[in-house]
CSV table of C-alpha atoms in Angstrom, one decimal:
chain,number,residue,atom,x,y,z
A,247,MET,CA,-5.1,14.9,-28.6
A,248,LYS,CA,-2.2,12.7,-27.8
A,249,GLU,CA,-0.8,12.4,-24.2
A,250,ARG,CA,1.7,10.3,-22.5
A,251,LEU,CA,0.3,6.8,-21.9
A,252,GLN,CA,1.1,6.8,-18.1
A,253,LYS,CA,-0.7,10.1,-17.7
A,254,ILE,CA,-3.8,8.8,-19.3
A,255,MET,CA,-3.7,5.6,-17.2
A,256,ALA,CA,-3.3,7.6,-13.9
A,257,ARG,CA,-6.2,9.8,-14.8
A,258,ALA,CA,-8.3,6.7,-15.5
A,259,GLY,CA,-7.6,5.4,-12.1
A,260,VAL,CA,-5.1,2.7,-12.9
A,261,GLY,CA,-2.9,4.0,-10.1
A,262,SER,CA,-0.2,6.6,-9.6
A,263,ARG,CA,2.0,7.5,-12.6
A,264,ARG,CA,4.8,5.5,-11.0
A,265,LYS,CA,2.5,2.5,-10.9
A,266,ALA,CA,1.4,3.1,-14.5
A,267,GLU,CA,5.0,3.2,-15.6
A,268,GLU,CA,5.7,-0.2,-13.8
A,269,LEU,CA,2.7,-1.7,-15.6
A,270,ILE,CA,4.0,-0.4,-19.0
A,271,GLU,CA,7.6,-1.6,-18.4
A,272,THR,CA,6.4,-5.1,-17.4
A,273,GLY,CA,4.3,-5.6,-20.5
A,274,CYS,CA,0.9,-5.4,-18.9
A,275,VAL,CA,-0.4,-2.6,-21.2
A,276,THR,CA,-1.6,-2.8,-24.8
A,277,VAL,CA,-2.7,-0.1,-27.2
A,278,ASP,CA,-4.9,-1.3,-30.0
A,279,GLY,CA,-3.6,-4.8,-29.4
A,280,GLN,CA,0.1,-3.9,-29.4
A,281,THR,CA,2.1,-4.4,-26.2
A,282,ILE,CA,3.7,-1.1,-25.1
A,283,THR,CA,6.9,-1.2,-22.9
A,284,LYS,CA,8.4,2.1,-23.8
A,285,LEU,CA,7.9,5.0,-21.4
A,286,GLY,CA,6.9,8.3,-23.0
A,287,THR,CA,4.7,6.7,-25.6
A,288,THR,CA,1.9,9.1,-26.6
A,289,VAL,CA,-1.6,8.0,-27.3
A,290,ASP,CA,-4.9,9.6,-28.2
A,291,SER,CA,-7.3,8.0,-25.7
A,292,SER,CA,-10.3,9.2,-27.7
A,293,VAL,CA,-9.5,6.9,-30.7
A,294,SER,CA,-7.2,4.2,-29.2
A,295,LEU,CA,-8.2,1.2,-27.1
A,296,ILE,CA,-5.9,0.9,-24.0
A,297,ARG,CA,-6.0,-2.3,-22.0
A,298,VAL,CA,-4.2,-3.2,-18.7
A,299,SER,CA,-3.8,-6.9,-18.1
A,300,GLY,CA,-6.4,-7.5,-20.8
A,301,THR,CA,-9.1,-5.1,-19.4
A,302,PRO,CA,-9.9,-1.9,-21.2
A,303,ILE,CA,-9.4,1.2,-19.1
A,304,ARG,CA,-12.2,3.8,-18.9
A,305,MET,CA,-12.9,7.0,-17.1
A,306,GLU,CA,-15.2,6.3,-14.1
A,307,ASP,CA,-16.2,7.6,-10.7
A,308,ASN,CA,-13.5,7.2,-8.0
A,309,VAL,CA,-14.1,4.5,-5.4
A,310,TYR,CA,-12.1,3.6,-2.3
A,311,ILE,CA,-12.0,0.1,-0.8
A,312,LEU,CA,-10.4,-1.3,2.4
A,313,LEU,CA,-9.4,-4.9,2.3
A,314,TYR,CA,-8.1,-7.2,5.0
A,315,LYS,CA,-5.6,-9.0,2.8
A,316,PRO,CA,-5.0,-12.6,3.9
A,317,LYS,CA,-1.6,-14.3,3.4
A,318,GLY,CA,-1.4,-16.1,0.1
A,319,PHE,CA,-2.4,-13.3,-2.2
A,320,VAL,CA,-0.3,-11.0,-4.3
A,321,THR,CA,-0.9,-7.3,-4.7
A,322,THR,CA,0.4,-7.1,-8.2
A,323,LEU,CA,-2.1,-7.4,-11.0
A,324,CYS,CA,0.3,-9.0,-13.5
A,325,ASP,CA,1.9,-12.0,-11.8
A,326,GLU,CA,4.1,-14.3,-13.8
A,327,PHE,CA,3.4,-17.2,-11.5
A,328,ASN,CA,-0.4,-16.8,-11.8
A,329,ARG,CA,-0.9,-16.7,-8.0
A,330,PRO,CA,-4.1,-15.5,-6.4
A,331,LYS,CA,-4.5,-11.7,-6.6
A,332,VAL,CA,-6.1,-9.5,-4.0
A,333,THR,CA,-8.6,-8.3,-6.6
A,334,ASP,CA,-9.9,-11.9,-6.7
A,335,LEU,CA,-11.4,-11.1,-3.3
A,336,LEU,CA,-13.4,-8.2,-4.4
A,337,SER,CA,-16.6,-9.9,-5.6
A,338,GLY,CA,-19.2,-7.5,-6.9
A,339,VAL,CA,-16.8,-4.5,-7.4
A,340,ARG,CA,-17.5,-3.2,-11.0
A,341,GLU,CA,-14.8,-0.5,-11.0
A,342,ARG,CA,-11.2,-1.4,-11.9
A,343,VAL,CA,-9.3,-0.7,-8.8
A,344,PHE,CA,-5.6,-1.0,-8.0
A,345,PRO,CA,-3.7,-1.5,-4.7
A,346,VAL,CA,-2.1,1.5,-3.0
A,347,GLY,CA,1.4,0.3,-2.3
A,348,ARG,CA,2.2,-3.4,-1.7
A,349,LEU,CA,2.0,-6.1,0.9
A,350,ASP,CA,4.1,-9.2,0.4
A,351,TYR,CA,2.5,-12.6,-0.5
A,352,ASP,CA,3.1,-13.8,3.1
A,353,THR,CA,2.0,-10.6,4.8
A,354,GLU,CA,-1.5,-9.9,5.9
A,355,GLY,CA,-3.5,-6.8,6.9
A,356,LEU,CA,-4.9,-3.5,5.7
A,357,LEU,CA,-4.7,-2.8,1.9
A,358,LEU,CA,-6.4,0.2,0.3
A,359,LEU,CA,-7.5,-0.2,-3.3
A,360,THR,CA,-8.8,2.7,-5.5
A,361,ASN,CA,-9.0,4.0,-9.0
A,362,ASP,CA,-8.0,7.5,-7.9
A,363,GLY,CA,-4.4,8.0,-9.1
A,364,ASP,CA,-3.9,11.4,-7.5
A,365,PHE,CA,-5.0,10.0,-4.1
A,366,THR,CA,-2.7,7.0,-4.6
A,367,ASN,CA,0.2,9.4,-5.1
A,368,GLU,CA,-0.6,11.3,-1.9
A,369,LEU,CA,-0.4,8.1,0.1
A,370,ILE,CA,2.7,6.6,-1.3
A,371,HIS,CA,5.0,9.5,-2.2
A,372,PRO,CA,7.9,9.7,0.2
A,373,ARG,CA,7.7,13.4,0.7
A,374,PHE,CA,4.3,13.2,2.4
A,375,LYS,CA,5.6,10.8,5.1
A,376,ILE,CA,2.3,9.0,5.5
A,377,PRO,CA,2.5,6.6,8.6
A,378,LYS,CA,2.1,2.9,8.2
A,379,VAL,CA,1.6,0.8,11.3
A,380,TYR,CA,2.4,-2.9,11.6
A,381,ILE,CA,2.4,-5.7,14.2
A,382,ALA,CA,5.5,-7.7,13.7
A,383,LYS,CA,6.5,-11.0,15.4
A,384,LEU,CA,10.2,-11.4,15.4
A,385,LYS,CA,12.2,-14.5,16.2
A,386,ASP,CA,13.7,-14.8,19.7
A,387,ARG,CA,13.9,-12.1,22.4
A,388,VAL,CA,15.0,-8.8,21.0
A,389,GLU,CA,17.2,-6.8,23.4
A,390,PRO,CA,16.5,-3.1,24.1
A,391,GLU,CA,19.7,-2.0,22.3
A,392,LYS,CA,18.5,-3.7,19.1
A,393,ILE,CA,15.0,-2.2,19.4
A,394,ASN,CA,16.7,1.2,19.6
A,395,VAL,CA,18.5,0.5,16.4
A,396,LEU,CA,15.1,0.0,14.7
A,397,ARG,CA,13.9,3.3,16.2
A,398,ASN,CA,16.9,5.3,15.1
A,399,GLY,CA,17.3,3.9,11.6
A,400,ILE,CA,19.3,1.1,9.9
A,401,ARG,CA,21.6,1.3,6.9
A,402,LEU,CA,20.3,-1.1,4.2
A,403,GLU,CA,21.7,-1.7,0.8
A,404,ASP,CA,19.5,1.1,-0.7
A,405,GLY,CA,20.2,3.6,2.1
A,406,TRP,CA,19.3,4.5,5.6
A,407,THR,CA,15.8,3.9,6.9
A,408,LYS,CA,14.1,6.9,8.6
A,409,PRO,CA,13.5,6.8,12.4
A,410,ALA,CA,10.6,4.5,13.3
A,411,LYS,CA,8.2,4.3,16.3
A,412,VAL,CA,8.6,0.9,18.0
A,413,VAL,CA,6.6,-0.3,21.0
A,414,VAL,CA,7.2,-3.7,22.6
A,415,MET,CA,3.9,-5.5,23.0
A,416,LYS,CA,5.0,-9.0,24.1
A,417,GLN,CA,8.3,-10.8,24.7
A,418,THR,CA,9.2,-14.4,25.4
A,419,SER,CA,12.5,-16.3,24.9
A,420,ALA,CA,11.1,-17.6,21.6
A,421,PHE,CA,9.7,-14.4,20.0
A,422,THR,CA,9.1,-10.6,20.4
A,423,VAL,CA,5.9,-8.8,19.2
A,424,LEU,CA,6.5,-5.2,18.2
A,425,ARG,CA,4.1,-2.4,17.0
A,426,ILE,CA,6.2,-0.5,14.4
A,427,THR,CA,5.3,2.7,12.7
A,428,ILE,CA,7.3,3.7,9.6
A,429,TYR,CA,7.0,6.8,7.4
A,430,GLU,CA,8.4,5.5,4.1
A,431,GLY,CA,8.0,2.5,1.9
A,432,LYS,CA,11.2,0.8,0.9
A,433,LYS,CA,10.7,-2.6,-0.7
A,434,ARG,CA,10.3,-5.3,2.0
A,435,GLN,CA,11.6,-2.7,4.5
A,436,LEU,CA,10.5,-4.2,7.8
A,437,LYS,CA,11.7,-7.7,6.9
A,438,ARG,CA,15.1,-6.3,5.9
A,439,MET,CA,15.3,-4.2,9.1
A,440,ALA,CA,14.5,-7.2,11.2
A,441,ASN,CA,17.1,-9.3,9.4
A,442,ALA,CA,19.7,-6.6,9.9
A,443,ILE,CA,19.4,-6.9,13.7
A,444,GLY,CA,19.5,-10.7,13.5
A,445,HIS,CA,15.8,-11.3,14.3
A,446,PRO,CA,13.9,-12.4,11.2
A,447,ILE,CA,10.1,-11.7,11.1
A,448,MET,CA,7.9,-14.7,11.7
A,449,GLU,CA,4.6,-12.9,11.1
A,450,LEU,CA,3.7,-9.5,9.8
A,451,LYS,CA,0.4,-7.7,9.8
A,452,ARG,CA,-0.4,-4.1,8.7
A,453,ILE,CA,-3.1,-2.5,10.9
A,454,GLN,CA,-3.1,1.1,9.7
A,455,PHE,CA,-2.2,3.2,6.7
A,456,GLY,CA,-2.5,7.0,7.1
A,457,PRO,CA,-6.0,7.8,8.3
A,458,TYR,CA,-7.3,4.3,7.5
A,459,SER,CA,-7.3,1.3,9.9
A,460,LEU,CA,-8.5,-2.3,9.8
A,461,GLY,CA,-11.3,-1.7,12.3
A,462,GLN,CA,-13.6,-4.8,12.6
A,463,LEU,CA,-12.7,-6.3,9.2
A,464,GLN,CA,-11.8,-10.0,9.2
A,465,LYS,CA,-9.5,-11.8,6.8
A,466,GLY,CA,-10.8,-11.6,3.2
A,467,GLU,CA,-13.4,-9.0,4.0
A,468,TRP,CA,-13.6,-5.6,2.4
A,469,GLN,CA,-15.6,-2.4,2.6
A,470,TYR,CA,-16.2,0.8,0.7
A,471,VAL,CA,-14.9,3.9,2.5
A,472,LYS,CA,-14.8,7.6,1.9
A,473,ARG,CA,-11.8,9.5,0.7
A,474,LEU,CA,-10.1,11.0,3.7
A,475,GLU,CA,-7.6,13.9,3.4
A,476,VAL,CA,-4.2,12.6,4.2
A,477,ILE,CA,-2.1,15.7,3.7
A,478,GLY,CA,-2.2,18.4,6.4
A,479,GLN,CA,-0.5,21.8,6.5
A,480,PRO,CA,2.8,22.5,4.8
A,481,GLN,CA,5.6,20.6,6.5
A,482,VAL,CA,7.0,22.1,9.7
A,483,ASN,CA,10.0,20.4,11.3
A,484,GLY,CA,9.4,17.4,9.0
A,485,LYS,CA,5.8,16.8,10.1
A,486,VAL,CA,3.1,16.5,7.4
A,487,PHE,CA,-0.1,16.1,9.5
A,488,THR,CA,-1.8,18.8,11.5
A,489,LYS,CA,-2.2,18.1,15.2
A,490,ASN,CA,-5.9,17.6,14.7
A,491,MET,CA,-5.3,15.1,11.8
A,492,GLN,CA,-2.8,13.2,13.9
A,493,LYS,CA,-5.2,13.1,16.8
A,494,LYS,CA,-8.0,11.9,14.5
A,495,ILE,CA,-5.8,9.1,13.2
A,496,GLU,CA,-4.9,7.9,16.7
A,497,ASN,CA,-8.5,8.0,17.9
A,498,LYS,CA,-9.6,6.0,14.9
A,499,SER,CA,-7.0,3.3,15.2
A,500,SER,CA,-9.4,0.6,16.4
A,501,GLN,CA,-12.6,1.7,14.6
A,502,PRO,CA,-13.8,0.9,11.0
A,503,PHE,CA,-14.6,3.8,8.7
A,504,CYS,CA,-18.1,4.1,7.3
A,505,GLY,CA,-18.7,1.9,4.3
A,506,GLU,CA,-20.4,-1.2,3.1
A,507,LYS,CA,-18.8,-4.4,4.4
A,508,SER,CA,-18.7,-7.3,2.1
A,509,LYS,CA,-19.3,-11.0,2.9
A,510,ARG,CA,-16.1,-13.0,3.3
A,511,SER,CA,-14.8,-14.3,0.1
């Protein structure tokens, strides 16, 4: 039976349907040797060979991996400049996994990789408001009124940012270190927010994504983890998580979740 190509890819764990569509449009997907770039293409997966970046897709058990992404790696799996990819760090992982969301080439920190397309969608879809926590080092001393601008929302070229939680961790005349929690995922959002208030980001590290945190992982290390529920009760006053879930996230912010830690790559 023929189905839309992006639906088959999502079910096979390539990523969310949105991610599958991006891979199709950028020419990373072939069907029986022919590159497909048109969305809506239908395929019979029982008779056709589908490849993503040269690797055949297949139905397999879902796996979930936390990686401490170092700087100098891209989260895309189809990079025109042939730069090192985060999947290069996953020595010994047999399943074909894909990053949940993105971290810039020069950004480090927590990155979740999985072949569970539905779970990926739960984590990245804007309507679920999954919190992402970063430690950001901004240039110069940031005055309180500008920090409040970050908290309240900034108008960027693609619209207003939603309110963010901002905690000042350290300040000198040369830099300011902030802990920032955002609930959306605009492209290069924090860097653009910082530029908008006149204090470019010098260093950026993600320490938490929904119920997952870096824990004791070091740069380049990864570990298998369990799938944790990220969606609570139906939204009430814009809140997605139940009180118990939010408390669990806060309590786990400095602890690794169970899983098998790898050796450093």
